[in-house]
PDB file of C-alpha atoms in Angstrom:
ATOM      1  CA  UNK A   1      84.590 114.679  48.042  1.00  0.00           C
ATOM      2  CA  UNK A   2      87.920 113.896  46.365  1.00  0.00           C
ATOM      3  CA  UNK A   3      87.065 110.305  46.156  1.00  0.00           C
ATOM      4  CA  UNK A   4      83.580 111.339  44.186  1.00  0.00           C
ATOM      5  CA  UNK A   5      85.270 114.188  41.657  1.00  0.00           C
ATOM      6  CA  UNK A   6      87.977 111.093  40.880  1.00  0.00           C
ATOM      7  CA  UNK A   7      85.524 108.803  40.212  1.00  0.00           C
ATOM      8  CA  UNK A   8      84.446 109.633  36.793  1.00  0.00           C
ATOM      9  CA  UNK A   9      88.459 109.240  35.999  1.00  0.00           C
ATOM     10  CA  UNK A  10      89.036 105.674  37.491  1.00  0.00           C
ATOM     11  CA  UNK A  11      85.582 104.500  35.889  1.00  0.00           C
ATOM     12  CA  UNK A  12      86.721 105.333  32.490  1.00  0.00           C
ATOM     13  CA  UNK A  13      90.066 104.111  33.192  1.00  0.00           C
ATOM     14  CA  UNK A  14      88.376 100.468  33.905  1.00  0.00           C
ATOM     15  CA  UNK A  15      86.336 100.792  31.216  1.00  0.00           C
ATOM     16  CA  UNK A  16      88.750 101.514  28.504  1.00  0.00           C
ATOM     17  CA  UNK A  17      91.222  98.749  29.738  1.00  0.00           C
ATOM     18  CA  UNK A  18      91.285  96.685  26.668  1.00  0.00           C
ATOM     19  CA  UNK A  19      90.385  93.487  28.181  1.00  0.00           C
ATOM     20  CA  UNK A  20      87.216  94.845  29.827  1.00  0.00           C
ATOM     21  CA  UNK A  21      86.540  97.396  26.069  1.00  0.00           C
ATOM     22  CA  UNK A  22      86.468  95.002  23.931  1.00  0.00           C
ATOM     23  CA  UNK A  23      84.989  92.207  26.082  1.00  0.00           C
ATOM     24  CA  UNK A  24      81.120  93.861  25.232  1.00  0.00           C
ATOM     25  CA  UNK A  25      79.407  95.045  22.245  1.00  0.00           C
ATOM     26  CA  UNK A  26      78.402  98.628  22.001  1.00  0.00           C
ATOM     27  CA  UNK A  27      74.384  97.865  22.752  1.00  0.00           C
ATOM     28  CA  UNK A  28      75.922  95.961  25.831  1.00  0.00           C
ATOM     29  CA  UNK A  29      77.883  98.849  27.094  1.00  0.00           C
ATOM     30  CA  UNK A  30      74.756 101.284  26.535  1.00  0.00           C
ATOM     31  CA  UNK A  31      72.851  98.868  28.477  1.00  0.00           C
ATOM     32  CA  UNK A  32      74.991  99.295  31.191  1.00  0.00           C
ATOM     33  CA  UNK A  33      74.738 102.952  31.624  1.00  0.00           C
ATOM     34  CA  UNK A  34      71.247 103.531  31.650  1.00  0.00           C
ATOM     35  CA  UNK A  35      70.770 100.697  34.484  1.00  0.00           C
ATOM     36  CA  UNK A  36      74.240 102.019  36.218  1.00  0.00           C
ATOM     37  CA  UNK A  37      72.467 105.943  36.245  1.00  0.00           C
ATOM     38  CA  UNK A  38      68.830 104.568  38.154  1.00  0.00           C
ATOM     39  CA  UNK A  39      71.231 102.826  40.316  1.00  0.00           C
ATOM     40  CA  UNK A  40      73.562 105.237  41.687  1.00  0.00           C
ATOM     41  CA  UNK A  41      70.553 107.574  42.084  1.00  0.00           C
ATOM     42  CA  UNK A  42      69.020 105.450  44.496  1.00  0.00           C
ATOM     43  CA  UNK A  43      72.821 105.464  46.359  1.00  0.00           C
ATOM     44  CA  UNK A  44      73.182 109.568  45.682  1.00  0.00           C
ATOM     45  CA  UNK A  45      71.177 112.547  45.095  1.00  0.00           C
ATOM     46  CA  UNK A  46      69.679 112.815  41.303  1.00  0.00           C
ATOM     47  CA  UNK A  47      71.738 115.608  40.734  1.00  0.00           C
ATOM     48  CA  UNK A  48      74.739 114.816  42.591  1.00  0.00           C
ATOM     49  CA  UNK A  49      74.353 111.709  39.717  1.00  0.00           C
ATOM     50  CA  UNK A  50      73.736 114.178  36.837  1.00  0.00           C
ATOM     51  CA  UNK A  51      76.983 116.043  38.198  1.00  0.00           C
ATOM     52  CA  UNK A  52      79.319 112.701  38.089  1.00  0.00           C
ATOM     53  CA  UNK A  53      77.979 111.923  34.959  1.00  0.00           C
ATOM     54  CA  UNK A  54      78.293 115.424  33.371  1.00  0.00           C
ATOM     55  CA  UNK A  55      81.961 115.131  34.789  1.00  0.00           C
ATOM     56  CA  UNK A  56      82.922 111.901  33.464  1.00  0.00           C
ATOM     57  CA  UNK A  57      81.555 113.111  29.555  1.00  0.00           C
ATOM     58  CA  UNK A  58      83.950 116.498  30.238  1.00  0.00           C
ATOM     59  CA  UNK A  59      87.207 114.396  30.991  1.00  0.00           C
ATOM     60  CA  UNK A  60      86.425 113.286  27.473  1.00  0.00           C
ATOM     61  CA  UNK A  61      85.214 116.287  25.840  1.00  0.00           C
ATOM     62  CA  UNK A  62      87.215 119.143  26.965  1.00  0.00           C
ATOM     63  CA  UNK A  63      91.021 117.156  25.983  1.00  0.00           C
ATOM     64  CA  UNK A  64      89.589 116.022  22.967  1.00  0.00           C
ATOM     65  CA  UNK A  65      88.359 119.692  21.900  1.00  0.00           C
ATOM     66  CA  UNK A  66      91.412 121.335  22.939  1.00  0.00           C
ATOM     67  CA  UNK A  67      93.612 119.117  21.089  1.00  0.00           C
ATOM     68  CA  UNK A  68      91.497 119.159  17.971  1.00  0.00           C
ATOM     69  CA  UNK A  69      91.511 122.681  17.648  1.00  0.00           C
ATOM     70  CA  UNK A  70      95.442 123.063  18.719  1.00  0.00           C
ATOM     71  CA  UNK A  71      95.230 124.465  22.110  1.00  0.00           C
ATOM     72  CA  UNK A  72      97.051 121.515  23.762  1.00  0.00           C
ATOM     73  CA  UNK A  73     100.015 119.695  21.886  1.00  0.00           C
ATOM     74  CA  UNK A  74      98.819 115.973  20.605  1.00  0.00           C
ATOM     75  CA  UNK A  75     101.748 114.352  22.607  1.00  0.00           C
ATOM     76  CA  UNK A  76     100.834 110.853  21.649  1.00  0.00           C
ATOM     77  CA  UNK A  77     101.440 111.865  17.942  1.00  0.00           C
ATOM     78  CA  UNK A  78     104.862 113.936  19.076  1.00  0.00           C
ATOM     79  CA  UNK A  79     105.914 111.213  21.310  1.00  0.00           C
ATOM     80  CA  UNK A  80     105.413 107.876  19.239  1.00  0.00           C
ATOM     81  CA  UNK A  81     104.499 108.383  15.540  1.00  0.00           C
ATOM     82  CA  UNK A  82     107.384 108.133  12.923  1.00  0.00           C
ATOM     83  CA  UNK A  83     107.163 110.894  10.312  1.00  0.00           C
ATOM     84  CA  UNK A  84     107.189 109.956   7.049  1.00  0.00           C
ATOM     85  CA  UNK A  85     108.462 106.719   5.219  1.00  0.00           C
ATOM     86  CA  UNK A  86     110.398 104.268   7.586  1.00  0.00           C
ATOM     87  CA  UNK A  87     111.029 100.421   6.436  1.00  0.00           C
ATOM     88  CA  UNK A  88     112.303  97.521   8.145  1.00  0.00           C
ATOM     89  CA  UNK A  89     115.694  96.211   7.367  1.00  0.00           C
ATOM     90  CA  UNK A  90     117.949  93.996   9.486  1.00  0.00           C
ATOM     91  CA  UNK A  91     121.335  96.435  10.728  1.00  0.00           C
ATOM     92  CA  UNK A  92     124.588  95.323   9.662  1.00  0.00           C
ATOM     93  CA  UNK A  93     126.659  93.883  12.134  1.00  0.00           C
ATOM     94  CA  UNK A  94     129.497  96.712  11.703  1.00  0.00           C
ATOM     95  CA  UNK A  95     126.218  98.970  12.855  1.00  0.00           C
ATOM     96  CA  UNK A  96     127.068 100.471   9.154  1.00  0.00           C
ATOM     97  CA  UNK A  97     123.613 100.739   7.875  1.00  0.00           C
ATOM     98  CA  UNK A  98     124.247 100.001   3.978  1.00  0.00           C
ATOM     99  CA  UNK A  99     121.088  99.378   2.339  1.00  0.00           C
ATOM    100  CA  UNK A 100     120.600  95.592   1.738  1.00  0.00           C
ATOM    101  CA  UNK A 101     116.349  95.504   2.420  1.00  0.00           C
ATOM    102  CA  UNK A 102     115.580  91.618   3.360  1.00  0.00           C
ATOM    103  CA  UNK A 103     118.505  90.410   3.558  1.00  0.00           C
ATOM    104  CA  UNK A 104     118.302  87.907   6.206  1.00  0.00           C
ATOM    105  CA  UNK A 105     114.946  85.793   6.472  1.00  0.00           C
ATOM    106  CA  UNK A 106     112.691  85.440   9.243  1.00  0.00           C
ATOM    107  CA  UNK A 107     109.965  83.655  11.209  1.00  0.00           C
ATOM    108  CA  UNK A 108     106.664  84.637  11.690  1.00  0.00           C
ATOM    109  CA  UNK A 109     104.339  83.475  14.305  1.00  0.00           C
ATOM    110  CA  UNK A 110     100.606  84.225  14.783  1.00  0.00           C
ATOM    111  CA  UNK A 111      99.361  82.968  18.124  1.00  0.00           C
ATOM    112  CA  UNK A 112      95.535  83.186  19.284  1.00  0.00           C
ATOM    113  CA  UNK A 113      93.280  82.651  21.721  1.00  0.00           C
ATOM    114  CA  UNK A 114      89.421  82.818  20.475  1.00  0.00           C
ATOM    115  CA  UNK A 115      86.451  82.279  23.007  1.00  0.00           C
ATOM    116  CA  UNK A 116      82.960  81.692  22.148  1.00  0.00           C
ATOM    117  CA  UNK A 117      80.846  82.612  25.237  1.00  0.00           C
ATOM    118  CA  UNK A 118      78.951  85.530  26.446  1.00  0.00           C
ATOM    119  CA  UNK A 119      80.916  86.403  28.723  1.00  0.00           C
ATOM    120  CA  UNK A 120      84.343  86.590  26.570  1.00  0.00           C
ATOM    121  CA  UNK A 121      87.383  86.630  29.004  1.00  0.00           C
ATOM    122  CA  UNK A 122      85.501  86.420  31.745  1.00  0.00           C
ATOM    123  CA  UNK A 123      84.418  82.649  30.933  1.00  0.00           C
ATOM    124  CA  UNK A 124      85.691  79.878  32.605  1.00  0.00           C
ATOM    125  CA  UNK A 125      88.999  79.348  32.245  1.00  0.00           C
ATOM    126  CA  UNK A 126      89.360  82.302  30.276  1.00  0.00           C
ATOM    127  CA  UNK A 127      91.547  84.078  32.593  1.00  0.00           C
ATOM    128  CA  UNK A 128      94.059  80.935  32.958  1.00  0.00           C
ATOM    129  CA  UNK A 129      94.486  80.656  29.389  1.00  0.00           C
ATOM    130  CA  UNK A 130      94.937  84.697  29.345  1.00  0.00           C
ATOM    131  CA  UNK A 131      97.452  84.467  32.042  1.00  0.00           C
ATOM    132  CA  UNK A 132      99.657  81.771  29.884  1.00  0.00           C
ATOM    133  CA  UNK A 133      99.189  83.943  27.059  1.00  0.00           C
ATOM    134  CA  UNK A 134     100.624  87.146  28.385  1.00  0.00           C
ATOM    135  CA  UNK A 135     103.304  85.235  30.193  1.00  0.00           C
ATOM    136  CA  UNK A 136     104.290  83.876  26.819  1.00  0.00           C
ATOM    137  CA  UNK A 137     104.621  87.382  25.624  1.00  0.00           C
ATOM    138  CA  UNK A 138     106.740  88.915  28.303  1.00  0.00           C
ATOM    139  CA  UNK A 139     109.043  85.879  28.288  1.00  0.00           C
ATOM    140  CA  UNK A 140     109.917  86.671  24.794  1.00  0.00           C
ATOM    141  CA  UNK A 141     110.266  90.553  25.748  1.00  0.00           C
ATOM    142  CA  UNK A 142     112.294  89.648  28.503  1.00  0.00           C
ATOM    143  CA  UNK A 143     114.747  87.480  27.014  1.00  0.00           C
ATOM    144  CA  UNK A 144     114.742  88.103  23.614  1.00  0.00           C
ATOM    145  CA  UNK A 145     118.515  87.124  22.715  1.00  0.00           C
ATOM    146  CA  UNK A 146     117.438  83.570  24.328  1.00  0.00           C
ATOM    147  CA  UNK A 147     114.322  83.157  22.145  1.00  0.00           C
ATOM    148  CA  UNK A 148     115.541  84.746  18.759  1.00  0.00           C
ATOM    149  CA  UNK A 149     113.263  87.283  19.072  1.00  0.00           C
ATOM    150  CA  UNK A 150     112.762  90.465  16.991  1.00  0.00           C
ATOM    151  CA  UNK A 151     109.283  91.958  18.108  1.00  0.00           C
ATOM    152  CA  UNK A 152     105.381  91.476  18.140  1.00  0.00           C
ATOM    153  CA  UNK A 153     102.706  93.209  18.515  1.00  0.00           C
ATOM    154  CA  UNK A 154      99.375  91.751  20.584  1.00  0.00           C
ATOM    155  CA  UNK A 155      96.347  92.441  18.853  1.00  0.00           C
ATOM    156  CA  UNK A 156      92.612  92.057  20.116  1.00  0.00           C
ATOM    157  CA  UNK A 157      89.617  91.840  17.700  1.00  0.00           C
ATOM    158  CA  UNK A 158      86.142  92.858  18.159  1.00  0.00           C
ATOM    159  CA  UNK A 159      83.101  90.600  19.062  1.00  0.00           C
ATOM    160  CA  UNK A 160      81.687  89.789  16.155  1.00  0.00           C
ATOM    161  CA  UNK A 161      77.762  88.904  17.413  1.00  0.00           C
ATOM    162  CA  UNK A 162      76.073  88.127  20.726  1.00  0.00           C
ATOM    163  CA  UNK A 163      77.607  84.734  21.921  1.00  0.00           C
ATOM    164  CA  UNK A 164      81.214  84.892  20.350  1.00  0.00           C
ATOM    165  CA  UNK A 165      83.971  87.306  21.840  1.00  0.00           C
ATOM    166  CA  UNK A 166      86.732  89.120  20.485  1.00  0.00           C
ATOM    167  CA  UNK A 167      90.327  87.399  20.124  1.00  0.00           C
ATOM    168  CA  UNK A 168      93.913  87.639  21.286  1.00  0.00           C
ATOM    169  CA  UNK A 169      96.488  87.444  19.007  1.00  0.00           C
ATOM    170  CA  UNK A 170      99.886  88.011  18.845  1.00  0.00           C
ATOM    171  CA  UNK A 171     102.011  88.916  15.546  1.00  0.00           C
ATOM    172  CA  UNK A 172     105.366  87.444  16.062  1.00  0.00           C
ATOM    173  CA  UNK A 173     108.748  87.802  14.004  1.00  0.00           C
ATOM    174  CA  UNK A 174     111.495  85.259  15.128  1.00  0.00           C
ATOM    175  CA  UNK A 175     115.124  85.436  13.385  1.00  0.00           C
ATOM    176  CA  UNK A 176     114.526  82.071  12.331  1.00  0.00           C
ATOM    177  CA  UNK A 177     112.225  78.960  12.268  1.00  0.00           C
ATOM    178  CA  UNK A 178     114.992  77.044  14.582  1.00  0.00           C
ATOM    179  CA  UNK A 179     114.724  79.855  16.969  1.00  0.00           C
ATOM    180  CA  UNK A 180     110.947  79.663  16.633  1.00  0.00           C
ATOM    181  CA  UNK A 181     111.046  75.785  17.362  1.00  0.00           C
ATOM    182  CA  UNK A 182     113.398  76.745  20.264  1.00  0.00           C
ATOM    183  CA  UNK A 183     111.224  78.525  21.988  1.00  0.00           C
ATOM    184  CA  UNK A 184     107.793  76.120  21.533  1.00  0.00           C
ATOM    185  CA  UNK A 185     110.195  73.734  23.178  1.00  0.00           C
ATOM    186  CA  UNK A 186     111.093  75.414  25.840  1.00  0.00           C
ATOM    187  CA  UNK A 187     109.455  75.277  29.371  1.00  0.00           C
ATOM    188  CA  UNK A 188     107.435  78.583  29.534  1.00  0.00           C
ATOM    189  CA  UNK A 189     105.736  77.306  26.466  1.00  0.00           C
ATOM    190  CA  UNK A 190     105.437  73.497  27.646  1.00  0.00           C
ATOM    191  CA  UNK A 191     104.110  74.649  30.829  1.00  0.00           C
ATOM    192  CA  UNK A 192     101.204  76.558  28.830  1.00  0.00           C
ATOM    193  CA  UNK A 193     100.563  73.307  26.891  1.00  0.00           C
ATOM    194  CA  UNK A 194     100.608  70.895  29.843  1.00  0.00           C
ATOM    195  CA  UNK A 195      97.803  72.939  31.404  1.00  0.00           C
ATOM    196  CA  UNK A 196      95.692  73.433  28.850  1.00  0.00           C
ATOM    197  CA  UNK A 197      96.018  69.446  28.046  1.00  0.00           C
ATOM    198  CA  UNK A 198      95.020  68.964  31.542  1.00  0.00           C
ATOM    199  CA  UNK A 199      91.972  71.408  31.374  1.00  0.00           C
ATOM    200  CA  UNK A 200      90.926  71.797  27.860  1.00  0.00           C
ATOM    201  CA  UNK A 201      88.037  68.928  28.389  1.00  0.00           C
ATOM    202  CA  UNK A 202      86.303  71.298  30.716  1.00  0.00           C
ATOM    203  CA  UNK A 203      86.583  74.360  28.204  1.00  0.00           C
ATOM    204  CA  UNK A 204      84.890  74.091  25.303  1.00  0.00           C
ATOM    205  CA  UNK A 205      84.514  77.338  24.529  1.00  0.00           C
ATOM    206  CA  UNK A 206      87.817  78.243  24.222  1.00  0.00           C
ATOM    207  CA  UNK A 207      90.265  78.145  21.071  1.00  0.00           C
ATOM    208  CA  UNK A 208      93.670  78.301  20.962  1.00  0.00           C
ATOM    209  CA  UNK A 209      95.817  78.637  17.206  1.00  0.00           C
ATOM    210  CA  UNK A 210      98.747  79.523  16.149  1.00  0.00           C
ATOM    211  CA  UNK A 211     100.037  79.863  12.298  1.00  0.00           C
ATOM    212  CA  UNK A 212     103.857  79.473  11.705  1.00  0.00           C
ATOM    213  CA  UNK A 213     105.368  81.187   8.205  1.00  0.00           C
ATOM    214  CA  UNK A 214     109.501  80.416   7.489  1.00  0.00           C
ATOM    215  CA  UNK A 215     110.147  83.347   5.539  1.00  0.00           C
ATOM    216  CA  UNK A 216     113.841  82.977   3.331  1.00  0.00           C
ATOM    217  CA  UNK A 217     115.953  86.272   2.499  1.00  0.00           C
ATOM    218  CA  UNK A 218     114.594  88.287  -0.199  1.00  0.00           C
ATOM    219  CA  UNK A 219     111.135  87.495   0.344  1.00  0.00           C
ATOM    220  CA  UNK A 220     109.368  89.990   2.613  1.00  0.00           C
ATOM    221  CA  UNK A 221     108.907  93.995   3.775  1.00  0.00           C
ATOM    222  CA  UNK A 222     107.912  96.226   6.161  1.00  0.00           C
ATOM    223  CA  UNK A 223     107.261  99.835   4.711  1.00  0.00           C
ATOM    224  CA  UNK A 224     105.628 102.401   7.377  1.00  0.00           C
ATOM    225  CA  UNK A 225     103.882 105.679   6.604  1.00  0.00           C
ATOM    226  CA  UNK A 226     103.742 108.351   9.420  1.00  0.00           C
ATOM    227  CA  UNK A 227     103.176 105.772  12.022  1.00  0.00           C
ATOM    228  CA  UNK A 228     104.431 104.466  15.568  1.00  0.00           C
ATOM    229  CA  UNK A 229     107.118 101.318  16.119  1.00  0.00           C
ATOM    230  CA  UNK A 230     105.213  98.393  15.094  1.00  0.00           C
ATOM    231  CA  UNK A 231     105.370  95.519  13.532  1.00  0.00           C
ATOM    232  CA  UNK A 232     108.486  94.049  12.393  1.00  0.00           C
ATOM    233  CA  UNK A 233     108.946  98.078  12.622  1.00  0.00           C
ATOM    234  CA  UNK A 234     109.377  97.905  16.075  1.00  0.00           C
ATOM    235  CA  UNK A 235     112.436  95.297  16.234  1.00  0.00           C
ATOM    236  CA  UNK A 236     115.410  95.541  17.599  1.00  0.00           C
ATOM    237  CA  UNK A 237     118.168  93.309  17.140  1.00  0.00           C
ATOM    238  CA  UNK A 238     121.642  92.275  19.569  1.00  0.00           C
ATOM    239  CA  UNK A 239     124.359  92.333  17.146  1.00  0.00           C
ATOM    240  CA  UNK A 240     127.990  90.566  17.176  1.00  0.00           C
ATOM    241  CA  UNK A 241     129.503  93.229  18.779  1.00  0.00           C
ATOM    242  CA  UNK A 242     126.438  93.034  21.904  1.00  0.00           C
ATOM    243  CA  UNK A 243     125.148  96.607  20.397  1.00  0.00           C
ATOM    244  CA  UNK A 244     121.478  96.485  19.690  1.00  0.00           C
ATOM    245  CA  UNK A 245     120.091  97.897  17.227  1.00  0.00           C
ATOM    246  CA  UNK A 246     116.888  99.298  15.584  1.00  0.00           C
ATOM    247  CA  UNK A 247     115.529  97.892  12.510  1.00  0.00           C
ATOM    248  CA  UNK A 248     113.566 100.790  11.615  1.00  0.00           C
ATOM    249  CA  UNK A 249     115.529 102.720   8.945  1.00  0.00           C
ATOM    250  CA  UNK A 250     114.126 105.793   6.732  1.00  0.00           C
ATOM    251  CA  UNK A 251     112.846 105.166   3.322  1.00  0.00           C
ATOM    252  CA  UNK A 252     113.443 107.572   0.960  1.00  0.00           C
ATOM    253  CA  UNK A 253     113.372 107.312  -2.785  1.00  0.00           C
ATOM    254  CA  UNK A 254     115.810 104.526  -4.106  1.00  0.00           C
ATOM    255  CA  UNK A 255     114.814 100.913  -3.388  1.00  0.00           C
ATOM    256  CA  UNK A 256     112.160 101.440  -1.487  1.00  0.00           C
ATOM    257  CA  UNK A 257     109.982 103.051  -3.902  1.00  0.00           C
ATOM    258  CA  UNK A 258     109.112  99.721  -5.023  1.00  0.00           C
ATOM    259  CA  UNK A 259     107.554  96.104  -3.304  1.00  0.00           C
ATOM    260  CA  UNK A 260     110.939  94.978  -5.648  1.00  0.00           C
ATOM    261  CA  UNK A 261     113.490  97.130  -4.422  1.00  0.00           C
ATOM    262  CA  UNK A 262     111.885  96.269  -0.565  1.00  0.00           C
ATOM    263  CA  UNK A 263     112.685  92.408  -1.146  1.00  0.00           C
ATOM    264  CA  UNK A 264     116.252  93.462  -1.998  1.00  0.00           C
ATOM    265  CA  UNK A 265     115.112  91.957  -5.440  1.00  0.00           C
ATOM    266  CA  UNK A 266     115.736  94.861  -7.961  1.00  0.00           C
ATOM    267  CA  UNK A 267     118.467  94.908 -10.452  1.00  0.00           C
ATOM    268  CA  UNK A 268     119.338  98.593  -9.252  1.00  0.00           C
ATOM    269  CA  UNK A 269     119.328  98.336  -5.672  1.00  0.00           C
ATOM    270  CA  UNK A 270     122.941  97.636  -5.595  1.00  0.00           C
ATOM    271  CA  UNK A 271     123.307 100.983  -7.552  1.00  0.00           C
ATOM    272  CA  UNK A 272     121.410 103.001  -4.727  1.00  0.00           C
ATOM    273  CA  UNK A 273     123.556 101.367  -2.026  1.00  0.00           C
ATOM    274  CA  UNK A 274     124.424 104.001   0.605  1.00  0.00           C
ATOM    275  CA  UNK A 275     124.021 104.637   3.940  1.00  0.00           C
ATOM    276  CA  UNK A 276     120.538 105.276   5.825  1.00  0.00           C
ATOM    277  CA  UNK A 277     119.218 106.850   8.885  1.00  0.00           C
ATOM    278  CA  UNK A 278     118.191 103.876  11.873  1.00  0.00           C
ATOM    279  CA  UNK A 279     115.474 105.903  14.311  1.00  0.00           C
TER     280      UNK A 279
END
C-alpha cells in the first residue's frame, strides 16, 4: 500500500526531471494522461485510479496553497534568492573589496546542443552527445582553477513545434580567452570531439554550436535584482593568497546606478570608491 500512496510522488518526480519536462510539448503530455488513466484502470480498480490520481493533483495543490497564502515558509525564496541589488565584480586579491566594477576582462562561452527529431533526447545518439555534454560541465566545476573557470549556468529551451526539440546550452564565463582555448584543447573536450567526428555521419539530427566572446576590462556587467547566484553572479574566484572568493558584491547607490559606472567607465566612480559587502 506504501508503494501505491508513493507513487503519485515518484511519477511527478520523473516527470518534472528537466530532461524528460521539456522533452514534450504540452498537447503531448495531455495526451499522455488521458491514455495513462484507461490504462491503469484496466491494471486497478476505477476508483482506486481516481484515488492515485486525486493524490498526485494534492501533492501539488495543497504545498502550493499553503505557501501562497503564508502558512508554510517559501524556503526556496529564503534559501537561494539574493535580496535586493547585487552586481558582479572580480574580488581584489588582498580580499579588500574596493569598488573597481569590470576591472579584469573575461571570456564568454555559449555551448549547445540542438536536436531536430520527435523524440528530442531520446533520439539516436542523443544521449551520447548528452553524456559528453554534462561531462564537459562537471569537468569545469570540478577543476575550475585548471580550466580558468568562473561559473555557468546550463540552460534548456522549449520545443518550439512538433518535429524540433528543445536545446542545451550552457552560459560560460572563463577568466580569459587563453584559458578558454586551454580548455577546448584539453582531453575531456578532445575526447567529446573525436566521438562525435566518428559518429556525426549517422546523426543528422543533431546540432552542436558553440559562440566564443573575448570580453577586455571595462566592457561588461552583471547587475541582479532580488534573485538567486547566477550568471557571472554565481562565480567564485581562487585568489593569490588560495582564498576563494565570491564575486557577488551588493549594489547600492554609487556606481552602480548606472550601465557607466557598472563598466568601471564613469568619471566619478573613483570618487565613490569604498568598500562593499561580498555575499
Amino acid at each position: 500500500m506504501s508503494k501505491l500512496l508513493s507513487a503519485p510522488s515518484s511519477l511527478i518526480k520523473f516527470i518534472e526531471n528537466p530532461v524528460i519536462s521539456s522533452n514534450f510539448r504540452t498537447t503531448t503530455w495531455i495526451i499522455i494522461g488521458a491514455l495513462l488513466f484507461p490504462f491503469l484502470s484496466t491494471l486497478l480498480t476505477t476508483r482506486l485510479t481516481f484515488f492515485l490520481s486525486f493524490l498526485a493533483i494534492l501533492t501539488r495543490l495543497i504545498p502550493t496553497i499553503l505557501i501562497t497564502t503564508g502558512i508554510l515558509p517559501n524556503e526556496q525564496l529564503l534559501s537561494t534568492v539574493q535580496p535586493g541589488r547585487t552586481a558582479a565584480m572580480f574580488p581584489a586579491n588582498d580580499g579588500i573589496n574596493t569598488i573597481k566594477p569590470a576591472s579584469k576582462g573575461l571570456a564568454l562561452l555559449i555551448l549547445g546542443v540542438k536536436i531536430t527529431h520527435p523524440l528530442g533526447f531520446f533520439a539516436p545518439g542523443a544521449k551520447q552527445t548528452g553524456d559528453h555534454f554534462t561531462n564537459l560541465v562537471a569537468d569545469l566545476n570540478a577543476h575550475p582553477t585548471q580550466h580558468g573557470w568562473i561559473s555557468g549556468s546550463v540552460v534548456q529551451g522549449i520545443p518550439d513545434s512538433s518535429s524540433v526539440s528543445g536545446h542545451l546550452t550552457l552560459i560560460g564565463y572563463f577568466k580569459s580567452m587563453d584559458a578558454l582555448h586551454r580548455f577546448a584543447h584539453g582531453e575531456m573536450h578532445r575526447e567529446a570531439w573525436n566521438w562525435w567526428n566518428a559518429n556525426v555521419k549517422g546523426m543528422p539530427h543533431i546540432g552542436v554550436y558553440h559562440e566564443a566572446y573575448d570580453v577586455p576590462a571595462k566592457s561588461w556587467e552583471g547587475i541582479y535584482l532580488q534573485t538567486p547566484k547566477l550568471g557571472l553572479g554565481a562565480g567564485r574566484v581562487e585568489m593569490d593568497d588560495g582564498i576563494w572568493r565570491d564575486m557577488l558584491v551588493e549594489a547600492k547607490g554609487g556606481v552602480w546606478k548606472s550601465s557607466e559606472g557598472r563598466m568601471g567607465r564613469s568619471e566619478e566612480w573613483g570618487v565613490d570608491e569604498g568598500i562593499v559587502q561580498n555575499y
